[in-house]
Tab-separated table of C-alpha atoms in Angstrom:
chain	number	residue	atom	x	y	z
A	794	MET	CA	96.761	112.297	119.617
A	795	ALA	CA	95.573	115.631	118.329
A	796	ARG	CA	91.800	115.755	117.875
A	797	HIS	CA	91.498	119.471	117.100
A	798	SER	CA	93.545	121.741	114.919
A	799	ASP	CA	94.551	123.870	117.935
A	800	SER	CA	95.576	120.984	120.217
A	801	VAL	CA	99.240	121.266	119.180
A	802	GLN	CA	101.093	124.381	118.137
A	803	GLN	CA	100.534	124.816	114.405
A	804	ASP	CA	103.600	124.765	112.176
A	805	PRO	CA	103.319	125.193	108.395
A	806	ALA	CA	105.996	122.561	107.947
A	807	VAL	CA	103.776	119.888	109.466
A	808	THR	CA	100.249	121.032	108.646
A	809	THR	CA	100.536	121.739	104.941
A	810	PRO	CA	100.321	118.755	102.568
A	811	ALA	CA	103.661	117.770	101.145
A	812	SER	CA	104.838	119.725	98.153
A	813	GLY	CA	104.866	118.081	94.765
A	814	VAL	CA	101.529	116.288	95.152
A	815	ASP	CA	99.520	118.298	92.615
A	816	GLY	CA	99.976	115.548	90.027
A	817	LEU	CA	100.263	112.634	92.458
A	818	LEU	CA	98.257	109.630	91.279
A	819	ASP	CA	100.451	106.931	92.812
A	820	ALA	CA	99.964	106.818	96.567
A	821	THR	CA	101.980	103.688	97.396
A	822	PRO	CA	102.544	104.986	100.015
A	823	GLY	CA	101.297	108.559	99.965
A	824	PRO	CA	102.240	111.529	102.139
A	825	LEU	CA	101.269	111.547	105.812
A	826	LEU	CA	98.065	113.245	106.796
A	827	PRO	CA	98.896	116.657	108.295
A	828	GLN	CA	97.353	115.700	111.665
A	829	ALA	CA	99.364	112.481	111.755
A	830	LEU	CA	102.599	114.317	111.023
A	831	GLN	CA	101.723	116.862	113.689
A	832	THR	CA	101.147	114.058	116.201
A	833	LEU	CA	104.378	112.326	115.197
A	834	VAL	CA	106.391	115.478	115.858
A	835	ALA	CA	104.649	116.329	119.143
A	836	ALA	CA	104.948	112.755	120.439
A	837	GLN	CA	108.731	112.828	120.246
A	838	ASP	CA	108.721	114.858	123.464
A	839	MET	CA	106.021	112.788	125.199
A	840	ALA	CA	106.724	109.196	124.197
A	841	TRP	CA	110.465	108.898	123.635
A	842	ALA	CA	111.048	106.237	126.297
A	843	ASP	CA	111.018	102.453	125.917
A	844	PRO	CA	107.463	101.372	126.816
A	845	THR	CA	108.847	98.222	128.504
A	846	SER	CA	110.843	100.321	131.005
A	847	ARG	CA	109.561	100.628	134.582
A	848	HIS	CA	110.543	104.252	135.184
A	849	ALA	CA	108.082	107.151	134.875
A	850	ALA	CA	108.938	108.018	131.271
A	851	GLY	CA	108.616	104.366	130.255
A	852	ARG	CA	105.231	104.057	131.971
A	853	ARG	CA	104.054	107.201	130.158
A	854	SER	CA	105.151	105.716	126.831
A	855	ARG	CA	103.357	102.488	127.694
A	856	SER	CA	100.154	104.357	128.506
A	857	LEU	CA	100.284	106.232	125.197
A	858	LEU	CA	101.053	103.024	123.297
A	859	ASP	CA	98.043	101.353	124.917
A	860	ARG	CA	95.920	104.310	123.853
A	861	ALA	CA	97.055	103.995	120.233
A	862	ARG	CA	96.381	100.270	120.328
A	863	SER	CA	92.876	100.815	121.692
A	864	VAL	CA	92.043	103.343	118.959
A	865	LEU	CA	93.082	100.957	116.204
A	866	ALA	CA	91.473	97.939	117.840
A	867	ASP	CA	88.195	99.819	118.087
A	868	GLY	CA	88.415	100.827	114.438
A	869	LEU	CA	89.147	97.248	113.378
A	870	GLY	CA	86.395	95.792	115.560
A	871	VAL	CA	88.732	93.633	117.647
A	872	ARG	CA	90.128	93.537	121.186
A	873	PRO	CA	93.236	95.561	122.038
A	874	ASP	CA	95.055	92.437	123.199
A	875	GLU	CA	94.562	90.942	119.715
A	876	VAL	CA	96.535	93.799	118.070
A	877	SER	CA	100.321	93.925	117.760
A	878	PHE	CA	102.501	96.534	116.062
A	879	HIS	CA	105.424	95.845	113.732
A	880	ALA	CA	108.006	97.959	111.919
A	881	SER	CA	106.217	97.675	108.553
A	882	GLY	CA	103.339	95.960	106.811
A	883	ASP	CA	105.781	93.447	105.304
A	884	GLN	CA	107.100	92.575	108.762
A	885	ALA	CA	103.570	92.209	110.108
A	886	ALA	CA	102.712	89.872	107.221
A	887	ARG	CA	105.834	87.774	107.721
A	888	ALA	CA	105.144	87.602	111.454
A	889	GLY	CA	101.592	86.423	110.826
A	890	LEU	CA	102.735	83.721	108.411
A	891	ALA	CA	105.484	82.536	110.756
A	892	LEU	CA	103.158	82.446	113.763
A	893	LEU	CA	100.657	80.305	111.865
A	894	ALA	CA	103.330	78.039	110.393
A	895	ARG	CA	104.840	77.345	113.815
A	896	GLY	CA	101.461	76.904	115.471
A	897	ARG	CA	100.306	74.400	112.835
A	898	ARG	CA	103.668	72.758	112.091
A	899	ARG	CA	102.362	69.209	112.666
A	900	LEU	CA	100.169	69.524	109.573
A	901	THR	CA	102.257	68.635	106.553
A	902	ALA	CA	99.941	69.563	103.664
A	903	PRO	CA	100.847	72.775	101.802
A	904	PRO	CA	99.323	76.083	102.856
A	905	VAL	CA	96.895	77.619	100.374
A	906	ALA	CA	96.928	81.116	98.863
A	907	SER	CA	95.548	82.877	95.816
A	908	ALA	CA	97.858	83.351	92.845
A	909	VAL	CA	97.561	87.147	93.130
A	910	GLU	CA	98.792	87.702	96.679
A	911	HIS	CA	101.424	90.335	97.386
A	912	SER	CA	104.722	89.187	95.886
A	913	ALA	CA	106.503	89.280	99.270
A	914	LEU	CA	103.932	86.879	100.709
A	915	LEU	CA	104.187	84.569	97.719
A	916	ARG	CA	107.986	84.490	97.993
A	917	TRP	CA	107.701	83.452	101.656
A	918	LEU	CA	105.066	80.824	100.868
A	919	ARG	CA	107.102	79.392	97.987
A	920	ALA	CA	110.292	79.158	100.046
A	921	GLY	CA	108.987	76.789	102.717
A	922	ASP	CA	109.607	73.076	102.990
A	923	THR	CA	106.147	72.568	101.494
A	924	PRO	CA	105.481	75.353	98.965
A	925	ALA	CA	101.961	76.726	98.995
A	926	THR	CA	99.214	75.676	96.637
A	927	GLU	CA	98.380	78.778	94.585
A	928	VAL	CA	94.713	78.944	93.613
A	929	ALA	CA	93.760	80.375	90.237
A	930	VAL	CA	91.775	83.563	89.784
A	931	GLY	CA	89.254	84.584	87.158
A	932	PRO	CA	89.645	87.339	84.567
A	933	THR	CA	88.745	90.074	87.090
A	934	GLY	CA	91.341	88.870	89.612
A	935	ALA	CA	88.886	87.319	92.090
A	936	VAL	CA	89.847	83.887	93.395
A	937	ASP	CA	87.961	80.891	92.007
A	938	VAL	CA	85.939	79.767	95.039
A	939	ALA	CA	85.398	76.249	93.667
A	940	ALA	CA	89.156	75.828	93.162
A	941	TRP	CA	89.741	77.299	96.631
A	942	ASP	CA	87.362	74.707	98.079
A	943	ASP	CA	89.174	71.913	96.244
A	944	ALA	CA	92.571	73.071	97.516
A	945	ILE	CA	91.699	73.209	101.211
A	946	GLY	CA	91.303	70.156	103.411
A	947	GLY	CA	91.675	69.052	106.998
A	948	GLY	CA	95.458	68.817	106.662
A	949	THR	CA	95.894	72.374	105.381
A	950	PRO	CA	97.886	74.310	108.014
A	951	PHE	CA	96.565	77.743	107.056
A	952	ALA	CA	95.276	79.769	104.121
A	953	VAL	CA	96.076	83.263	102.852
A	954	LEU	CA	93.799	85.591	100.916
A	955	GLN	CA	93.963	89.333	100.366
A	956	ALA	CA	90.918	91.475	101.106
A	957	ALA	CA	91.299	93.167	97.727
A	958	ASN	CA	94.029	93.241	95.137
A	959	GLN	CA	96.553	96.055	95.539
A	960	GLU	CA	97.134	96.269	91.805
A	961	VAL	CA	93.761	96.007	90.053
A	962	GLY	CA	91.467	96.797	93.000
A	963	THR	CA	89.234	93.722	92.754
A	964	ARG	CA	87.733	92.652	96.071
A	965	GLN	CA	88.076	88.998	97.023
A	966	PRO	CA	85.100	86.823	98.108
A	967	LEU	CA	86.214	86.683	101.728
A	968	ALA	CA	82.929	85.445	103.194
A	969	ALA	CA	82.814	82.452	100.838
A	970	ALA	CA	86.534	81.762	101.271
A	971	ARG	CA	86.327	81.799	105.056
A	972	ALA	CA	83.248	79.582	105.037
A	973	VAL	CA	85.451	76.975	103.350
A	974	THR	CA	88.336	77.373	105.790
A	975	ARG	CA	86.045	77.258	108.822
A	976	GLU	CA	84.469	74.049	107.572
A	977	HIS	CA	87.912	72.439	107.693
A	978	ASP	CA	89.088	74.280	110.838
A	979	VAL	CA	91.817	76.054	108.867
A	980	PRO	CA	92.854	79.567	110.002
A	981	LEU	CA	92.642	82.286	107.341
A	982	LEU	CA	95.160	85.131	107.143
A	983	VAL	CA	93.706	88.143	105.330
A	984	ASP	CA	96.100	90.704	103.871
A	985	ALA	CA	94.210	93.999	104.103
A	986	ARG	CA	97.075	96.374	103.365
A	987	ALA	CA	95.368	97.694	100.233
A	988	THR	CA	92.007	98.013	101.968
A	989	LEU	CA	92.214	99.440	105.466
A	990	GLY	CA	91.187	103.076	105.647
A	991	ARG	CA	89.895	103.061	102.049
A	992	ASP	CA	87.154	100.389	102.191
A	993	ASP	CA	85.086	98.505	104.763
A	994	VAL	CA	87.128	96.684	107.413
A	995	PRO	CA	87.086	92.943	106.695
A	996	GLY	CA	85.354	90.759	109.256
A	997	ASP	CA	86.027	87.307	107.798
A	998	PHE	CA	89.492	86.482	109.105
A	999	ASP	CA	91.455	84.741	111.834
A	1000	VAL	CA	94.613	86.785	111.275
A	1001	LEU	CA	94.593	90.255	109.691
A	1002	VAL	CA	97.515	92.271	108.283
A	1003	GLY	CA	97.485	96.034	107.736
A	1004	ASP	CA	99.870	98.919	107.128
A	1005	ALA	CA	99.231	102.439	108.416
A	1006	THR	CA	100.529	103.932	105.162
A	1007	SER	CA	97.259	102.849	103.522
A	1008	TRP	CA	95.262	105.287	105.674
A	1009	GLY	CA	97.646	108.242	105.629
A	1010	GLY	CA	99.805	107.204	108.555
A	1011	PRO	CA	103.530	106.481	108.885
A	1012	ARG	CA	105.124	103.132	108.111
A	1013	LEU	CA	103.737	100.799	110.777
A	1014	GLY	CA	102.572	97.211	110.423
A	1015	VAL	CA	99.447	96.094	112.244
A	1016	LEU	CA	98.780	92.432	112.970
A	1017	VAL	CA	95.532	91.100	114.443
A	1018	VAL	CA	95.393	87.538	115.763
A	1019	ARG	CA	91.915	86.600	116.934
A	1020	THR	CA	91.684	84.905	120.304
A	1021	GLY	CA	91.595	81.142	119.894
A	1022	THR	CA	93.706	81.047	116.718
A	1023	ARG	CA	96.515	78.532	117.155
A	1024	VAL	CA	99.839	80.316	116.731
A	1025	ALA	CA	103.285	79.827	118.226
A	1026	PRO	CA	105.427	82.855	119.102
A	1027	HIS	CA	109.088	83.358	118.360
A	1028	HIS	CA	111.709	81.228	120.040
A	1029	PRO	CA	113.662	82.358	121.903
A	1030	PRO	CA	110.893	84.544	123.329
A	1031	SER	CA	110.727	88.218	122.386
A	1032	PRO	CA	109.829	90.864	124.979
A	1033	HIS	CA	108.036	92.969	122.381
A	1034	GLU	CA	104.312	93.033	121.630
A	1035	GLY	CA	103.445	89.998	123.695
A	1036	GLY	CA	106.177	87.992	122.012
A	1037	LEU	CA	104.753	88.527	118.522
A	1038	ALA	CA	107.279	91.138	117.324
A	1039	LEU	CA	111.056	90.915	117.229
A	1040	ASP	CA	111.647	94.676	117.416
A	1041	PRO	CA	110.385	97.319	119.855
A	1042	VAL	CA	107.549	99.601	118.797
A	1043	ASP	CA	108.266	103.257	118.111
A	1044	VAL	CA	105.525	104.834	120.217
A	1045	PRO	CA	105.328	108.184	118.354
A	1046	THR	CA	104.823	106.216	115.125
A	1047	ALA	CA	101.990	104.214	116.706
A	1048	LEU	CA	100.349	107.416	117.979
A	1049	ALA	CA	100.588	109.006	114.526
A	1050	ALA	CA	99.069	105.881	112.950
A	1051	ALA	CA	96.151	106.003	115.381
A	1052	GLU	CA	95.616	109.711	114.718
A	1053	ALA	CA	95.623	109.073	110.969
A	1054	TRP	CA	93.049	106.311	111.464
A	1055	GLN	CA	90.718	108.636	113.342
A	1056	GLN	CA	91.002	111.336	110.704
A	1057	THR	CA	90.554	108.939	107.780
A	1058	ALA	CA	87.646	107.104	109.368
A	1059	ALA	CA	85.783	110.361	109.977
A	1060	ALA	CA	86.194	111.433	106.345
A	1061	ARG	CA	85.771	108.028	104.707
A	1062	PRO	CA	82.178	108.207	103.361
A	1063	ALA	CA	82.878	111.393	101.401
A	1064	GLU	CA	86.412	110.247	100.514
A	1065	GLU	CA	85.183	106.922	99.145
A	1066	ALA	CA	82.438	108.500	97.040
A	1067	SER	CA	84.858	111.038	95.570
A	1068	ALA	CA	87.558	108.457	94.820
A	1069	ARG	CA	85.084	106.050	93.232
A	1070	HIS	CA	83.830	108.835	90.944
A	1071	LEU	CA	87.361	109.800	89.897
A	1072	VAL	CA	88.411	106.203	89.211
A	1073	ALA	CA	85.288	105.693	87.117
A	1074	ARG	CA	86.319	108.766	85.135
A	1075	ILE	CA	89.791	107.292	84.511
A	1076	ARG	CA	88.394	103.897	83.542
A	1077	GLU	CA	86.064	105.538	81.047
A	1078	ALA	CA	88.808	107.697	79.509
A	1079	ALA	CA	91.300	104.820	79.242
A	1080	GLY	CA	88.694	102.440	77.879
A	1081	ALA	CA	87.837	104.865	75.062
A	1082	ILE	CA	91.375	104.607	73.628
A	1083	PRO	CA	91.800	101.888	70.958
A	1084	GLN	CA	93.547	98.701	72.120
A	1085	VAL	CA	93.587	99.704	75.797
A	1086	ASP	CA	92.338	97.095	78.276
A	1087	VAL	CA	90.960	98.348	81.597
A	1088	VAL	CA	91.382	95.481	84.061
A	1089	GLY	CA	89.804	94.489	87.359
A	1090	ASP	CA	86.195	94.159	88.414
A	1091	PRO	CA	84.263	97.232	87.222
A	1092	ASP	CA	81.993	97.250	90.281
A	1093	ASP	CA	83.204	95.029	93.134
A	1094	ARG	CA	86.478	96.862	93.661
A	1095	LEU	CA	88.386	99.279	95.826
A	1096	PRO	CA	87.336	102.884	95.263
A	1097	HIS	CA	90.821	104.306	94.688
A	1098	VAL	CA	92.695	101.823	92.447
A	1099	CYS	CA	92.658	101.619	88.655
A	1100	THR	CA	94.857	99.704	86.216
A	1101	PHE	CA	94.863	99.539	82.433
A	1102	SER	CA	97.152	97.982	79.838
A	1103	VAL	CA	98.130	99.611	76.537
A	1104	LEU	CA	98.864	97.325	73.615
A	1105	TYR	CA	102.191	97.809	71.756
A	1106	VAL	CA	103.727	100.229	74.322
A	1107	ASP	CA	105.860	99.675	77.428
A	1108	GLY	CA	104.226	100.889	80.610
A	1109	GLU	CA	107.441	102.641	81.674
A	1110	THR	CA	107.361	104.727	78.492
A	1111	ILE	CA	103.851	105.945	79.279
A	1112	VAL	CA	104.800	106.616	82.898
A	1113	ASP	CA	107.766	108.718	81.754
A	1114	GLU	CA	105.638	110.700	79.298
A	1115	LEU	CA	103.052	111.424	81.969
A	1116	ALA	CA	105.813	112.415	84.404
A	1117	ARG	CA	106.912	115.066	81.900
A	1118	ARG	CA	103.406	116.461	82.288
A	1119	ASP	CA	103.762	116.438	86.092
A	1120	LEU	CA	101.498	113.404	86.481
A	1121	SER	CA	102.836	110.682	88.783
A	1122	VAL	CA	101.522	107.207	88.017
A	1123	ALA	CA	103.080	103.740	88.273
A	1124	SER	CA	103.740	100.787	86.032
A	1125	GLY	CA	104.136	97.082	86.661
A	1126	SER	CA	103.129	95.177	89.753
A	1127	ALA	CA	102.227	97.209	92.824
A	1128	CYS	CA	104.632	95.059	94.826
A	1129	THR	CA	107.448	94.429	92.299
A	1130	ALA	CA	107.524	97.602	90.185
A	1131	ASP	CA	111.060	98.389	91.341
A	1132	THR	CA	112.296	95.202	89.662
A	1133	LEU	CA	110.514	95.902	86.349
A	1134	GLU	CA	109.239	92.314	86.376
A	1135	PRO	CA	105.982	91.571	84.557
A	1136	SER	CA	102.978	91.735	86.840
A	1137	HIS	CA	102.219	88.319	88.323
A	1138	VAL	CA	98.701	89.598	89.028
A	1139	LEU	CA	97.941	90.427	85.402
A	1140	ALA	CA	99.543	87.174	84.269
A	1141	ALA	CA	97.342	85.180	86.655
A	1142	MET	CA	94.287	87.006	85.300
A	1143	GLY	CA	95.246	86.239	81.711
A	1144	ALA	CA	95.526	89.975	80.994
A	1145	LEU	CA	98.138	91.860	78.992
A	1146	THR	CA	101.239	92.284	81.171
A	1147	GLN	CA	102.972	94.918	79.034
A	1148	GLY	CA	101.996	98.572	78.752
A	1149	ASN	CA	100.577	98.478	82.263
A	1150	VAL	CA	99.657	101.744	84.017
A	1151	ARG	CA	98.434	101.793	87.628
A	1152	ILE	CA	96.730	104.644	89.489
A	1153	THR	CA	96.380	104.546	93.270
A	1154	LEU	CA	94.635	107.747	94.297
A	1155	PRO	CA	96.035	109.479	97.383
A	1156	LEU	CA	93.624	110.668	100.049
A	1157	ALA	CA	92.048	114.014	99.239
A	1158	ALA	CA	93.327	115.319	102.582
A	1159	VAL	CA	96.933	115.096	101.364
A	1160	SER	CA	96.229	115.811	97.696
A	1161	PRO	CA	93.541	118.495	97.429
A	1162	ALA	CA	94.367	118.914	93.715
A	1163	ARG	CA	93.747	115.256	92.849
A	1164	GLU	CA	90.498	115.956	90.965
A	1165	ALA	CA	92.330	118.393	88.704
A	1166	ALA	CA	95.147	115.851	88.305
A	1167	VAL	CA	92.641	113.196	87.207
A	1168	GLU	CA	91.173	115.558	84.627
A	1169	ARG	CA	94.657	116.375	83.312
A	1170	LEU	CA	95.414	112.663	83.119
A	1171	CYS	CA	92.225	111.892	81.209
A	1172	ALA	CA	92.890	114.740	78.779
A	1173	ALA	CA	96.535	113.731	78.228
A	1174	LEU	CA	96.120	109.971	77.862
A	1175	PRO	CA	94.952	109.791	74.216
A	1176	GLU	CA	97.792	112.016	73.026
A	1177	VAL	CA	100.410	110.240	75.160
A	1178	VAL	CA	99.364	106.779	73.961
A	1179	ALA	CA	99.209	107.920	70.324
A	1180	ASP	CA	102.643	109.582	70.528
A	1181	CYS	CA	104.239	106.523	72.150
A	1182	ARG	CA	102.788	104.261	69.478
A	1183	ALA	CA	103.778	106.631	66.687
A	1184	ARG	CA	107.445	106.380	67.724
A	1185	LEU	CA	107.147	102.664	67.057
A	1186	GLY	CA	105.558	103.286	63.677
A	1187	ILE	CA	102.100	102.244	64.866
A	1188	THR	CA	99.507	104.752	63.678
A	1189	ASP	CA	96.619	102.790	62.189
A	1190	LEU	CA	94.458	101.562	65.075
């Protein structure tokens, strides 16, 4: 992995942030960090072989894969043998759920999850023989700890709780939630795909899910299973990642993910402060517009996520108007926006589900113009909202 700008031959195609990011305010996922892209390209010549092969090229790939694993394990505060790599964050999450379900299959009570988990996780949890108990959240999107306590008992096979919500940014009370699960000897899977690289690494978990796209890396799922957690691997056995993954790992992708982690971790204090300031600016500007509801916890939240809902206007209409001004934002659920379904997160919070606009700030390293983009967004919002409402004949607010 490249640690210095001169460690690999510079190429403008791989060191310059991707074009078209000047107005990017929807990093789900965002462009690769330049150093990660550089590593990905360089690693194609060094780590092309199957790391399970016994020949020299395979052993070299295995050594480089072990190095990437060690970097990420160190950053996550776990042991390298507790980390496995998967083709995507969704695959890592499904693997974690399946491992827990098989390992605890003798327990017949339903698993427990919050009502605002990622939609892919909720679909999996609802499709089982015993659909999960979905615990209510409060108006900020944080799970109700008392209801969580009531839902979990000695027969619960496992529980699922995100570190923070990918759509509204609210952090979840992980310490309190895990205290409940530990009391009943129930393993807790924490979905940290919205958090890793942008906020503190969670420590209250038995199984952890991440995705390298959240810290400026390529698409790579990361799964941590703490030693002592009862899980059962795939059957028939898989030769990949200690039996925890069905597909082989692309070693250059793992190296690029580890490089992106190192770069993001080094810049995180300044990055977090800058992003938090910019999101506060957006929240203030949106909140000043009549009949606009800024959702999520105002303080206990991710630094880079902001969502607001505009009464009387479709979110897609606002997104399109902002796109005409070269401002890229999103609408709808962060995990179901492509289906144009109402946000299950906002519905669970009791918030307005129409007219939803979501901003997920990209890292400054891939979007050096993001501060200017935020200022353009804040300046344009009142006019855009007023124009969209005026088309519907709504002018007196």
